[in-house]
Amino acid sequence: MTITSRFDTVSPLDSRFYGGDQALYKALHPYLSASAATKYQARVEGALALALADLGIADKTAANAIASAADRITPQEVADEETRTRHDVRALVNVIRAHVPDEARRFVHLGATSYDIVDTANALRYRECVERVLVPTIAVLIAKCISIAEAEAETPQIGRTHGRHAEPVTFGFAMAEYVARLGDRLEQLRLSARRLPGKLSGAVGAFNALALLAGDPRALERRFLGSLGLHAAPVSTQIVPPEGWTDLAHACISALGVMANLADDMRQLQRSEIGEVAESFAPDQVGSSTMPHKRNPVSFENVKSIWKAMAPRMLTTYMDQISEHQRDLTNSASQRFLGEILAATAYAAGRLATSLDGMRVDRDRLKANLAMSRGTIAAEPLYVLLAKYGHPDAHEAVRRLTLEAERGGRTLLEVATLDTDLREYLKRLGPDERRILERPEEYRGLATQVARDVASTWRERLKGVLPE
């Protein structure tokens, strides 16, 4: 039976996310689909034939015929042949051989082992997927965060630690954190993709077969990989060193972790009792099957859920680092899921960017929530200023004052002003220092400046990365 609809698939990634988003499907299918895997492997076989010809091992006409045939074969042909051979790469080789003249057939796959082709093809398609899809998609997400950081650089917000009110920041400062973190992950993702190696070193990595064909097998490997824009690992076995795949997976999963953190923060800020932001809601959108009034932060929750689904796969990638001796097959199934991590990362970045684009920042609620702690957030600046002007135990003195203020329903400054032990220190305060105690909502440090600096830095660094 053949799968003819996304609703016939088992994985929700196929049926709901990748398969349910036409734009994402169109972007990722050329790199991450099973069809793409076959086409990239065929492309690598063609590159091998041309490299053999460049070194005089294969006839140039034969090599061109192989490269042309490799470009024309279909995944269905290879799948049909695999039902007979029960070996995917040999099926590919047989199909290519069937499309070339008799005199060219001996040069198809000559000197190579299966994973010279598979690992090289995977390095190439994953790298191109990262460069052409993931990087631009994440860059758009960062750009959305930059826009919010700039627009809200001066918008006061109460900072929260352990879920409790702490000291004032700005909403733009809070977003700037994610600009920097996502930017760092973007660079790590690009680096990990660029570092993926290919190979042409044979069944155990020692160039055994290739040494029978070329005077300098490593020169042949360099020429072959260079034609694909790849590099060789210093030492390979039957497979490339697996740490390249590990690093790529980690770059994706850690980027997803930052996205999940951002999404979770925005979700928390939409709680009824906080209400500082609001996710956009379509006119016909339904929030609950039984509560007609519900408007839930579903997009932000979805991004966090995608991260939860993908993060445990990092353990599988770590386990794939172990391959006995020159290679075993214990990664043959598990490594095939690496593409799903890339797909999920692209999906989450796109959905989060769309969510932020439609998000509304409620400045009135931000101001009201900050005002709730206006009487106590002066504790830190008061403690620091008292210590600055000579108080021997300022922290303890202010701690006791906060308790007294809470009991009496007064502000911290009111209680401090009445404390005779503090008067000599309070007299030394300058106008700006006293202003912070009188208007603690302005105690924001460099939040505004940091927000603008980070936004400006990354706006510049994204030039040439953002899609047109």
Tab-separated table of C-alpha atoms in Angstrom:
chain	number	residue	atom	x	y	z
A	1	MET	CA	0.000	0.000	0.000
A	2	THR	CA	1.251	3.498	-0.833
A	3	ILE	CA	0.804	6.553	1.389
A	4	THR	CA	-1.169	9.049	-0.654
A	5	SER	CA	-2.081	11.613	1.991
A	6	ARG	CA	-0.432	13.234	4.986
A	7	PHE	CA	-3.297	11.790	7.014
A	8	ASP	CA	-1.975	8.299	6.261
A	9	THR	CA	1.325	8.997	8.021
A	10	VAL	CA	2.235	7.990	11.564
A	11	SER	CA	4.440	10.881	12.648
A	12	PRO	CA	2.626	14.088	13.666
A	13	LEU	CA	5.579	15.942	12.211
A	14	ASP	CA	4.450	14.721	8.798
A	15	SER	CA	0.695	14.843	9.285
A	16	ARG	CA	0.373	18.089	11.245
A	17	PHE	CA	3.454	20.277	11.140
A	18	TYR	CA	5.735	19.691	8.142
A	19	GLY	CA	2.963	18.068	6.123
A	20	GLY	CA	0.334	20.539	7.273
A	21	ASP	CA	2.262	23.686	6.385
A	22	GLN	CA	2.593	24.093	2.624
A	23	ALA	CA	5.273	26.772	2.839
A	24	LEU	CA	7.368	24.716	5.235
A	25	TYR	CA	6.866	21.587	3.153
A	26	LYS	CA	8.000	23.403	0.032
A	27	ALA	CA	11.076	24.748	1.821
A	28	LEU	CA	12.203	21.519	3.497
A	29	HIS	CA	11.173	18.792	1.045
A	30	PRO	CA	14.185	19.339	-1.255
A	31	TYR	CA	16.541	18.561	1.640
A	32	LEU	CA	14.903	16.415	4.315
A	33	SER	CA	12.502	14.088	2.515
A	34	ALA	CA	13.320	10.496	1.608
A	35	SER	CA	13.168	11.633	-1.989
A	36	ALA	CA	15.796	14.267	-1.259
A	37	ALA	CA	18.059	11.706	0.399
A	38	THR	CA	18.034	9.580	-2.754
A	39	LYS	CA	18.621	12.551	-5.031
A	40	TYR	CA	21.555	13.797	-2.975
A	41	GLN	CA	23.098	10.328	-2.937
A	42	ALA	CA	22.748	10.188	-6.712
A	43	ARG	CA	24.367	13.613	-6.951
A	44	VAL	CA	27.286	12.337	-4.892
A	45	GLU	CA	27.653	9.285	-7.137
A	46	GLY	CA	27.838	11.649	-10.103
A	47	ALA	CA	30.485	13.749	-8.364
A	48	LEU	CA	32.516	10.605	-7.687
A	49	ALA	CA	32.506	9.659	-11.361
A	50	LEU	CA	33.648	13.142	-12.366
A	51	ALA	CA	36.425	13.090	-9.759
A	52	LEU	CA	37.618	9.731	-11.105
A	53	ALA	CA	37.724	11.280	-14.566
A	54	ASP	CA	39.621	14.340	-13.332
A	55	LEU	CA	42.405	12.055	-12.113
A	56	GLY	CA	42.401	10.004	-15.295
A	57	ILE	CA	40.925	6.908	-13.677
A	58	ALA	CA	37.637	7.029	-15.574
A	59	ASP	CA	36.910	8.092	-19.119
A	60	LYS	CA	35.517	11.630	-19.242
A	61	THR	CA	32.658	10.641	-21.535
A	62	ALA	CA	31.712	7.803	-19.218
A	63	ALA	CA	31.871	10.090	-16.180
A	64	ASN	CA	29.615	12.641	-17.840
A	65	ALA	CA	27.141	9.908	-18.712
A	66	ILE	CA	27.104	8.740	-15.084
A	67	ALA	CA	26.620	12.276	-13.753
A	68	SER	CA	23.803	12.851	-16.231
A	69	ALA	CA	22.101	9.583	-15.330
A	70	ALA	CA	22.461	10.323	-11.614
A	71	ASP	CA	20.631	13.569	-12.197
A	72	ARG	CA	17.740	11.835	-13.955
A	73	ILE	CA	16.965	8.805	-11.807
A	74	THR	CA	13.866	8.810	-9.626
A	75	PRO	CA	13.502	7.742	-5.998
A	76	GLN	CA	10.769	5.330	-7.058
A	77	GLU	CA	13.188	3.491	-9.353
A	78	VAL	CA	15.616	3.095	-6.482
A	79	ALA	CA	12.892	1.970	-4.079
A	80	ASP	CA	11.686	-0.630	-6.560
A	81	GLU	CA	15.211	-1.952	-7.011
A	82	GLU	CA	15.742	-2.052	-3.245
A	83	THR	CA	12.874	-4.526	-2.889
A	84	ARG	CA	15.082	-6.885	-4.869
A	85	THR	CA	18.561	-6.073	-3.497
A	86	ARG	CA	17.480	-5.259	0.071
A	87	HIS	CA	20.352	-2.767	0.082
A	88	ASP	CA	19.583	0.901	-0.502
A	89	VAL	CA	22.906	2.074	-1.902
A	90	ARG	CA	23.416	-0.950	-4.124
A	91	ALA	CA	19.917	-0.339	-5.452
A	92	LEU	CA	20.937	3.228	-6.299
A	93	VAL	CA	24.086	1.977	-8.034
A	94	ASN	CA	22.134	-0.561	-10.064
A	95	VAL	CA	19.627	2.038	-11.212
A	96	ILE	CA	22.372	4.418	-12.316
A	97	ARG	CA	24.151	1.591	-14.114
A	98	ALA	CA	20.954	0.779	-15.961
A	99	HIS	CA	20.859	4.330	-17.349
A	100	VAL	CA	24.412	4.502	-18.740
A	101	PRO	CA	26.209	2.841	-21.673
A	102	ASP	CA	27.874	-0.511	-21.055
A	103	GLU	CA	31.373	0.986	-21.146
A	104	ALA	CA	30.505	3.434	-18.341
A	105	ARG	CA	28.969	0.964	-15.913
A	106	ARG	CA	32.230	-0.206	-14.353
A	107	PHE	CA	32.961	3.303	-13.119
A	108	VAL	CA	29.715	3.696	-11.152
A	109	HIS	CA	30.536	3.641	-7.428
A	110	LEU	CA	34.089	2.495	-8.222
A	111	GLY	CA	36.277	2.440	-5.115
A	112	ALA	CA	33.516	3.644	-2.809
A	113	THR	CA	31.672	2.077	0.079
A	114	SER	CA	28.036	2.804	0.849
A	115	TYR	CA	28.730	5.362	3.535
A	116	ASP	CA	31.153	7.283	1.382
A	117	ILE	CA	27.961	8.103	-0.455
A	118	VAL	CA	25.438	8.261	2.404
A	119	ASP	CA	27.474	10.319	4.869
A	120	THR	CA	28.675	12.692	2.174
A	121	ALA	CA	25.147	13.149	0.832
A	122	ASN	CA	23.799	13.772	4.323
A	123	ALA	CA	26.504	16.321	5.096
A	124	LEU	CA	25.685	18.122	1.869
A	125	ARG	CA	21.904	18.153	2.210
A	126	TYR	CA	21.890	19.040	5.898
A	127	ARG	CA	24.364	21.846	5.330
A	128	GLU	CA	22.322	23.239	2.456
A	129	CYS	CA	19.119	22.878	4.478
A	130	VAL	CA	20.643	24.847	7.336
A	131	GLU	CA	22.025	27.558	5.079
A	132	ARG	CA	18.983	27.911	2.836
A	133	VAL	CA	16.089	27.256	5.232
A	134	LEU	CA	16.941	27.175	8.936
A	135	VAL	CA	19.290	30.157	9.030
A	136	PRO	CA	16.932	32.515	7.147
A	137	THR	CA	13.945	31.302	9.188
A	138	ILE	CA	15.683	31.833	12.522
A	139	ALA	CA	17.019	35.172	11.278
A	140	VAL	CA	13.429	36.312	10.672
A	141	LEU	CA	12.575	35.278	14.235
A	142	ILE	CA	15.521	37.265	15.587
A	143	ALA	CA	14.466	40.255	13.499
A	144	LYS	CA	10.998	40.113	15.091
A	145	CYS	CA	12.613	40.119	18.531
A	146	ILE	CA	14.833	43.038	17.512
A	147	SER	CA	11.822	45.079	16.429
A	148	ILE	CA	10.105	44.503	19.765
A	149	ALA	CA	13.302	45.227	21.714
A	150	GLU	CA	13.670	48.545	19.893
A	151	ALA	CA	10.008	49.538	20.164
A	152	GLU	CA	9.807	48.672	23.870
A	153	ALA	CA	13.329	49.683	24.927
A	154	GLU	CA	11.915	52.290	27.330
A	155	THR	CA	8.722	50.465	28.336
A	156	PRO	CA	8.991	49.762	32.090
A	157	GLN	CA	8.362	46.226	33.290
A	158	ILE	CA	8.798	44.612	36.657
A	159	GLY	CA	11.569	42.048	36.490
A	160	ARG	CA	10.761	38.639	37.920
A	161	THR	CA	12.978	36.068	39.584
A	162	HIS	CA	11.558	32.804	40.925
A	163	GLY	CA	8.200	34.019	39.615
A	164	ARG	CA	8.209	36.940	42.066
A	165	HIS	CA	8.609	40.667	41.503
A	166	ALA	CA	12.279	41.654	41.659
A	167	GLU	CA	13.617	44.932	40.204
A	168	PRO	CA	12.434	47.022	37.238
A	169	VAL	CA	13.706	46.384	33.731
A	170	THR	CA	12.125	47.265	30.401
A	171	PHE	CA	10.188	44.977	28.106
A	172	GLY	CA	12.714	45.737	25.388
A	173	PHE	CA	15.511	44.582	27.675
A	174	ALA	CA	13.690	41.301	28.278
A	175	MET	CA	13.425	40.781	24.521
A	176	ALA	CA	17.064	41.746	23.969
A	177	GLU	CA	18.078	38.715	26.010
A	178	TYR	CA	16.463	36.496	23.412
A	179	VAL	CA	17.934	38.469	20.527
A	180	ALA	CA	21.408	37.713	21.861
A	181	ARG	CA	20.710	34.091	22.777
A	182	LEU	CA	19.041	33.250	19.486
A	183	GLY	CA	21.797	35.061	17.613
A	184	ASP	CA	24.399	32.971	19.378
A	185	ARG	CA	22.537	29.776	18.505
A	186	LEU	CA	22.193	30.929	14.893
A	187	GLU	CA	25.951	31.277	14.625
A	188	GLN	CA	26.482	27.910	16.283
A	189	LEU	CA	24.059	26.299	13.849
A	190	ARG	CA	25.868	27.785	10.867
A	191	LEU	CA	29.215	26.647	12.231
A	192	SER	CA	28.072	23.102	12.944
A	193	ALA	CA	26.645	22.783	9.428
A	194	ARG	CA	29.821	24.088	7.821
A	195	ARG	CA	31.931	21.655	9.809
A	196	LEU	CA	30.086	18.546	8.631
A	197	PRO	CA	32.668	16.361	6.863
A	198	GLY	CA	32.263	13.979	3.974
A	199	LYS	CA	34.409	10.997	3.088
A	200	LEU	CA	35.798	8.865	0.307
A	201	SER	CA	38.011	6.460	2.189
A	202	GLY	CA	36.403	3.080	1.658
A	203	ALA	CA	35.001	0.267	3.729
A	204	VAL	CA	37.212	0.726	6.800
A	205	GLY	CA	38.449	4.257	6.166
A	206	ALA	CA	41.999	3.287	5.180
A	207	PHE	CA	41.616	3.917	1.411
A	208	ASN	CA	42.198	0.214	0.703
A	209	ALA	CA	40.275	0.049	-2.577
A	210	LEU	CA	41.124	3.578	-3.641
A	211	ALA	CA	44.833	2.890	-3.236
A	212	LEU	CA	44.443	0.389	-6.090
A	213	LEU	CA	43.033	3.124	-8.319
A	214	ALA	CA	44.872	6.342	-7.479
A	215	GLY	CA	48.470	7.155	-6.694
A	216	ASP	CA	47.261	9.576	-4.034
A	217	PRO	CA	43.854	8.438	-2.752
A	218	ARG	CA	43.589	11.381	-0.376
A	219	ALA	CA	44.018	13.779	-3.297
A	220	LEU	CA	41.111	11.991	-4.980
A	221	GLU	CA	39.043	12.393	-1.807
A	222	ARG	CA	39.885	16.100	-1.637
A	223	ARG	CA	38.946	16.629	-5.275
A	224	PHE	CA	35.700	14.689	-4.869
A	225	LEU	CA	34.620	16.515	-1.718
A	226	GLY	CA	35.870	19.861	-2.975
A	227	SER	CA	33.571	19.610	-5.975
A	228	LEU	CA	30.686	19.415	-3.488
A	229	GLY	CA	31.976	22.197	-1.271
A	230	LEU	CA	32.812	19.775	1.543
A	231	HIS	CA	35.961	18.790	3.399
A	232	ALA	CA	37.281	15.461	4.628
A	233	ALA	CA	37.587	14.393	8.229
A	234	PRO	CA	41.211	13.808	9.301
A	235	VAL	CA	40.351	10.143	9.882
A	236	SER	CA	37.231	8.212	8.944
A	237	THR	CA	36.256	4.608	9.432
A	238	GLN	CA	33.454	3.227	7.296
A	239	ILE	CA	31.579	6.312	8.494
A	240	VAL	CA	32.546	9.891	9.209
A	241	PRO	CA	33.252	10.752	12.857
A	242	PRO	CA	29.759	11.023	14.385
A	243	GLU	CA	30.494	14.153	16.406
A	244	GLY	CA	29.551	16.285	13.409
A	245	TRP	CA	25.992	14.968	13.578
A	246	THR	CA	26.039	15.393	17.364
A	247	ASP	CA	27.095	19.027	17.102
A	248	LEU	CA	24.443	19.755	14.474
A	249	ALA	CA	21.724	18.160	16.587
A	250	HIS	CA	22.882	20.081	19.657
A	251	ALA	CA	22.844	23.363	17.749
A	252	CYS	CA	19.232	22.681	16.752
A	253	ILE	CA	18.061	21.414	20.139
A	254	SER	CA	19.724	24.257	22.044
A	255	ALA	CA	18.185	26.772	19.617
A	256	LEU	CA	14.825	25.114	20.251
A	257	GLY	CA	15.507	25.469	23.974
A	258	VAL	CA	15.927	29.230	23.629
A	259	MET	CA	12.744	29.405	21.555
A	260	ALA	CA	10.901	27.392	24.207
A	261	ASN	CA	12.163	29.716	26.933
A	262	LEU	CA	10.980	32.773	24.995
A	263	ALA	CA	7.645	31.134	24.217
A	264	ASP	CA	7.181	30.156	27.854
A	265	ASP	CA	7.907	33.694	29.042
A	266	MET	CA	5.338	35.106	26.630
A	267	ARG	CA	2.858	32.425	27.687
A	268	GLN	CA	3.323	33.286	31.369
A	269	LEU	CA	2.857	36.993	30.674
A	270	GLN	CA	-0.555	36.189	29.169
A	271	ARG	CA	-1.931	34.791	32.429
A	272	SER	CA	-5.194	36.493	33.349
A	273	GLU	CA	-3.666	38.002	36.484
A	274	ILE	CA	-0.641	39.371	34.561
A	275	GLY	CA	-1.908	40.224	31.069
A	276	GLU	CA	1.166	42.122	29.895
A	277	VAL	CA	1.040	40.673	26.376
A	278	ALA	CA	-1.632	39.045	24.236
A	279	GLU	CA	-1.316	36.585	21.372
A	280	SER	CA	-3.249	37.485	18.243
A	281	PHE	CA	-6.550	35.673	17.851
A	282	ALA	CA	-8.374	35.156	14.552
A	283	PRO	CA	-12.074	36.157	14.398
A	284	ASP	CA	-13.215	32.555	13.916
A	285	GLN	CA	-10.588	30.954	16.170
A	286	VAL	CA	-11.863	28.767	19.020
A	287	GLY	CA	-10.021	28.563	22.331
A	288	SER	CA	-12.009	25.786	23.992
A	289	SER	CA	-14.579	23.189	22.990
A	290	THR	CA	-16.694	24.075	26.029
A	291	MET	CA	-15.650	27.581	27.184
A	292	PRO	CA	-16.537	30.060	24.429
A	293	HIS	CA	-14.696	32.924	26.132
A	294	LYS	CA	-11.263	31.276	26.185
A	295	ARG	CA	-8.357	32.865	24.299
A	296	ASN	CA	-5.326	30.723	24.914
A	297	PRO	CA	-1.624	31.283	24.103
A	298	VAL	CA	-1.669	28.220	21.862
A	299	SER	CA	1.150	29.187	19.509
A	300	PHE	CA	3.596	29.844	22.317
A	301	GLU	CA	2.559	26.622	24.027
A	302	ASN	CA	3.012	24.748	20.760
A	303	VAL	CA	6.607	25.928	20.421
A	304	LYS	CA	7.427	24.741	23.926
A	305	SER	CA	5.771	21.412	23.175
A	306	ILE	CA	7.856	20.953	20.013
A	307	TRP	CA	10.985	21.465	22.120
A	308	LYS	CA	9.766	18.854	24.620
A	309	ALA	CA	9.280	16.367	21.794
A	310	MET	CA	12.702	16.985	20.258
A	311	ALA	CA	14.975	17.510	23.271
A	312	PRO	CA	15.064	13.813	24.302
A	313	ARG	CA	16.311	12.937	20.819
A	314	MET	CA	19.603	14.521	21.763
A	315	LEU	CA	20.250	11.459	23.903
A	316	THR	CA	19.808	9.228	20.857
A	317	THR	CA	22.296	11.346	18.943
A	318	TYR	CA	24.800	10.963	21.760
A	319	MET	CA	24.263	7.206	21.695
A	320	ASP	CA	25.022	7.213	17.968
A	321	GLN	CA	28.562	8.322	18.792
A	322	ILE	CA	29.357	4.703	19.574
A	323	SER	CA	30.026	2.494	16.572
A	324	GLU	CA	32.135	-0.582	17.240
A	325	HIS	CA	35.546	-0.821	15.628
A	326	GLN	CA	35.359	0.479	12.059
A	327	ARG	CA	31.549	0.520	12.051
A	328	ASP	CA	28.438	-1.336	13.130
A	329	LEU	CA	24.814	-0.867	12.133
A	330	THR	CA	23.400	0.300	15.448
A	331	ASN	CA	22.961	3.826	14.065
A	332	SER	CA	21.312	2.720	10.830
A	333	ALA	CA	17.767	3.445	12.008
A	334	SER	CA	18.328	6.036	14.728
A	335	GLN	CA	20.408	8.395	12.597
A	336	ARG	CA	17.636	8.645	10.023
A	337	PHE	CA	15.637	10.763	12.475
A	338	LEU	CA	18.188	13.588	12.505
A	339	GLY	CA	16.330	15.332	9.707
A	340	GLU	CA	13.235	15.531	11.898
A	341	ILE	CA	15.179	17.645	14.393
A	342	LEU	CA	16.029	20.111	11.629
A	343	ALA	CA	12.420	20.144	10.433
A	344	ALA	CA	11.066	20.757	13.940
A	345	THR	CA	13.555	23.576	14.494
A	346	ALA	CA	12.479	25.300	11.290
A	347	TYR	CA	8.798	24.837	12.135
A	348	ALA	CA	9.149	26.205	15.671
A	349	ALA	CA	11.160	29.228	14.524
A	350	GLY	CA	8.574	30.073	11.894
A	351	ARG	CA	5.613	29.682	14.214
A	352	LEU	CA	7.255	31.708	16.973
A	353	ALA	CA	8.116	34.510	14.547
A	354	THR	CA	4.498	34.648	13.379
A	355	SER	CA	3.259	34.673	16.981
A	356	LEU	CA	5.542	37.550	17.944
A	357	ASP	CA	4.550	39.480	14.849
A	358	GLY	CA	0.928	39.493	15.988
A	359	MET	CA	1.586	39.884	19.706
A	360	ARG	CA	0.198	42.952	21.456
A	361	VAL	CA	2.126	44.555	24.319
A	362	ASP	CA	-0.194	46.056	26.942
A	363	ARG	CA	1.761	48.987	28.353
A	364	ASP	CA	-1.003	49.886	30.794
A	365	ARG	CA	-0.845	46.442	32.390
A	366	LEU	CA	2.936	46.589	32.455
A	367	LYS	CA	2.707	49.882	34.318
A	368	ALA	CA	0.040	48.608	36.703
A	369	ASN	CA	1.958	45.450	37.552
A	370	LEU	CA	5.100	47.451	38.225
A	371	ALA	CA	3.124	49.774	40.505
A	372	MET	CA	2.074	46.790	42.630
A	373	SER	CA	5.624	46.578	43.990
A	374	ARG	CA	6.445	50.264	43.913
A	375	GLY	CA	6.709	50.422	47.667
A	376	THR	CA	9.280	47.635	47.998
A	377	ILE	CA	11.431	47.640	44.870
A	378	ALA	CA	13.447	50.502	46.353
A	379	ALA	CA	15.007	47.988	48.753
A	380	GLU	CA	18.031	47.207	46.611
A	381	PRO	CA	18.949	50.800	45.709
A	382	LEU	CA	18.397	51.890	49.320
A	383	TYR	CA	20.673	49.134	50.613
A	384	VAL	CA	23.386	49.918	48.047
A	385	LEU	CA	23.261	53.675	48.721
A	386	LEU	CA	23.370	53.222	52.496
A	387	ALA	CA	26.410	50.979	52.127
A	388	LYS	CA	27.976	53.459	49.702
A	389	TYR	CA	27.736	56.212	52.306
A	390	GLY	CA	29.148	54.177	55.169
A	391	HIS	CA	26.380	52.159	56.838
A	392	PRO	CA	28.071	49.103	58.424
A	393	ASP	CA	25.194	46.642	57.869
A	394	ALA	CA	22.959	48.179	55.238
A	395	HIS	CA	21.472	44.930	53.944
A	396	GLU	CA	20.156	43.882	57.340
A	397	ALA	CA	18.884	47.378	58.104
A	398	VAL	CA	16.874	47.500	54.881
A	399	ARG	CA	15.618	43.949	55.361
A	400	ARG	CA	14.088	44.968	58.687
A	401	LEU	CA	12.634	48.108	57.130
A	402	THR	CA	10.865	46.069	54.418
A	403	LEU	CA	9.153	43.982	57.085
A	404	GLU	CA	8.095	47.121	58.947
A	405	ALA	CA	6.798	48.694	55.737
A	406	GLU	CA	4.748	45.598	54.922
A	407	ARG	CA	3.248	45.484	58.415
A	408	GLY	CA	2.357	49.182	58.391
A	409	GLY	CA	1.164	49.391	54.809
A	410	ARG	CA	3.681	52.120	54.010
A	411	THR	CA	6.359	52.533	51.376
A	412	LEU	CA	9.925	51.641	52.140
A	413	LEU	CA	11.057	55.241	51.727
A	414	GLU	CA	8.433	56.459	54.206
A	415	VAL	CA	9.672	54.031	56.831
A	416	ALA	CA	13.321	54.769	56.089
A	417	THR	CA	12.786	58.523	56.416
A	418	LEU	CA	11.374	58.042	59.919
A	419	ASP	CA	14.293	55.868	61.038
A	420	THR	CA	16.620	58.068	63.121
A	421	ASP	CA	19.572	55.724	62.565
A	422	LEU	CA	19.444	56.322	58.816
A	423	ARG	CA	19.048	60.086	58.698
A	424	GLU	CA	22.756	60.921	58.519
A	425	TYR	CA	23.180	58.563	55.557
A	426	LEU	CA	20.065	59.749	53.738
A	427	LYS	CA	21.282	63.355	54.001
A	428	ARG	CA	24.275	62.444	51.831
A	429	LEU	CA	22.170	61.304	48.890
A	430	GLY	CA	22.466	63.320	45.701
A	431	PRO	CA	19.390	64.504	43.762
A	432	ASP	CA	19.521	61.626	41.270
A	433	GLU	CA	19.974	59.077	44.044
A	434	ARG	CA	17.040	60.451	46.023
A	435	ARG	CA	14.958	60.474	42.846
A	436	ILE	CA	15.473	56.714	42.452
A	437	LEU	CA	14.140	56.140	45.964
A	438	GLU	CA	11.190	58.457	45.377
A	439	ARG	CA	10.404	57.016	41.932
A	440	PRO	CA	11.701	53.450	42.094
A	441	GLU	CA	9.996	52.544	38.813
A	442	GLU	CA	12.826	54.492	37.174
A	443	TYR	CA	15.428	52.256	38.807
A	444	ARG	CA	16.181	50.441	35.567
A	445	GLY	CA	19.948	50.617	35.355
A	446	LEU	CA	21.146	50.229	31.769
A	447	ALA	CA	18.116	48.250	30.617
A	448	THR	CA	17.171	50.715	27.884
A	449	GLN	CA	20.734	51.125	26.653
A	450	VAL	CA	21.394	47.384	26.634
A	451	ALA	CA	18.183	46.742	24.708
A	452	ARG	CA	19.148	49.253	22.042
A	453	ASP	CA	22.774	48.154	21.858
A	454	VAL	CA	21.916	44.478	21.470
A	455	ALA	CA	19.216	45.224	18.916
A	456	SER	CA	21.564	47.436	16.908
A	457	THR	CA	24.380	44.881	16.997
A	458	TRP	CA	22.232	42.045	15.738
A	459	ARG	CA	20.405	44.133	13.178
A	460	GLU	CA	23.806	44.746	11.637
A	461	ARG	CA	24.918	41.117	11.955
A	462	LEU	CA	21.784	39.858	10.241
A	463	LYS	CA	22.509	41.830	7.091
A	464	GLY	CA	22.967	39.378	4.248
A	465	VAL	CA	21.324	36.625	6.293
A	466	LEU	CA	17.702	37.743	6.276
A	467	PRO	CA	15.752	36.653	3.202
A	468	GLU	CA	14.956	39.360	0.664
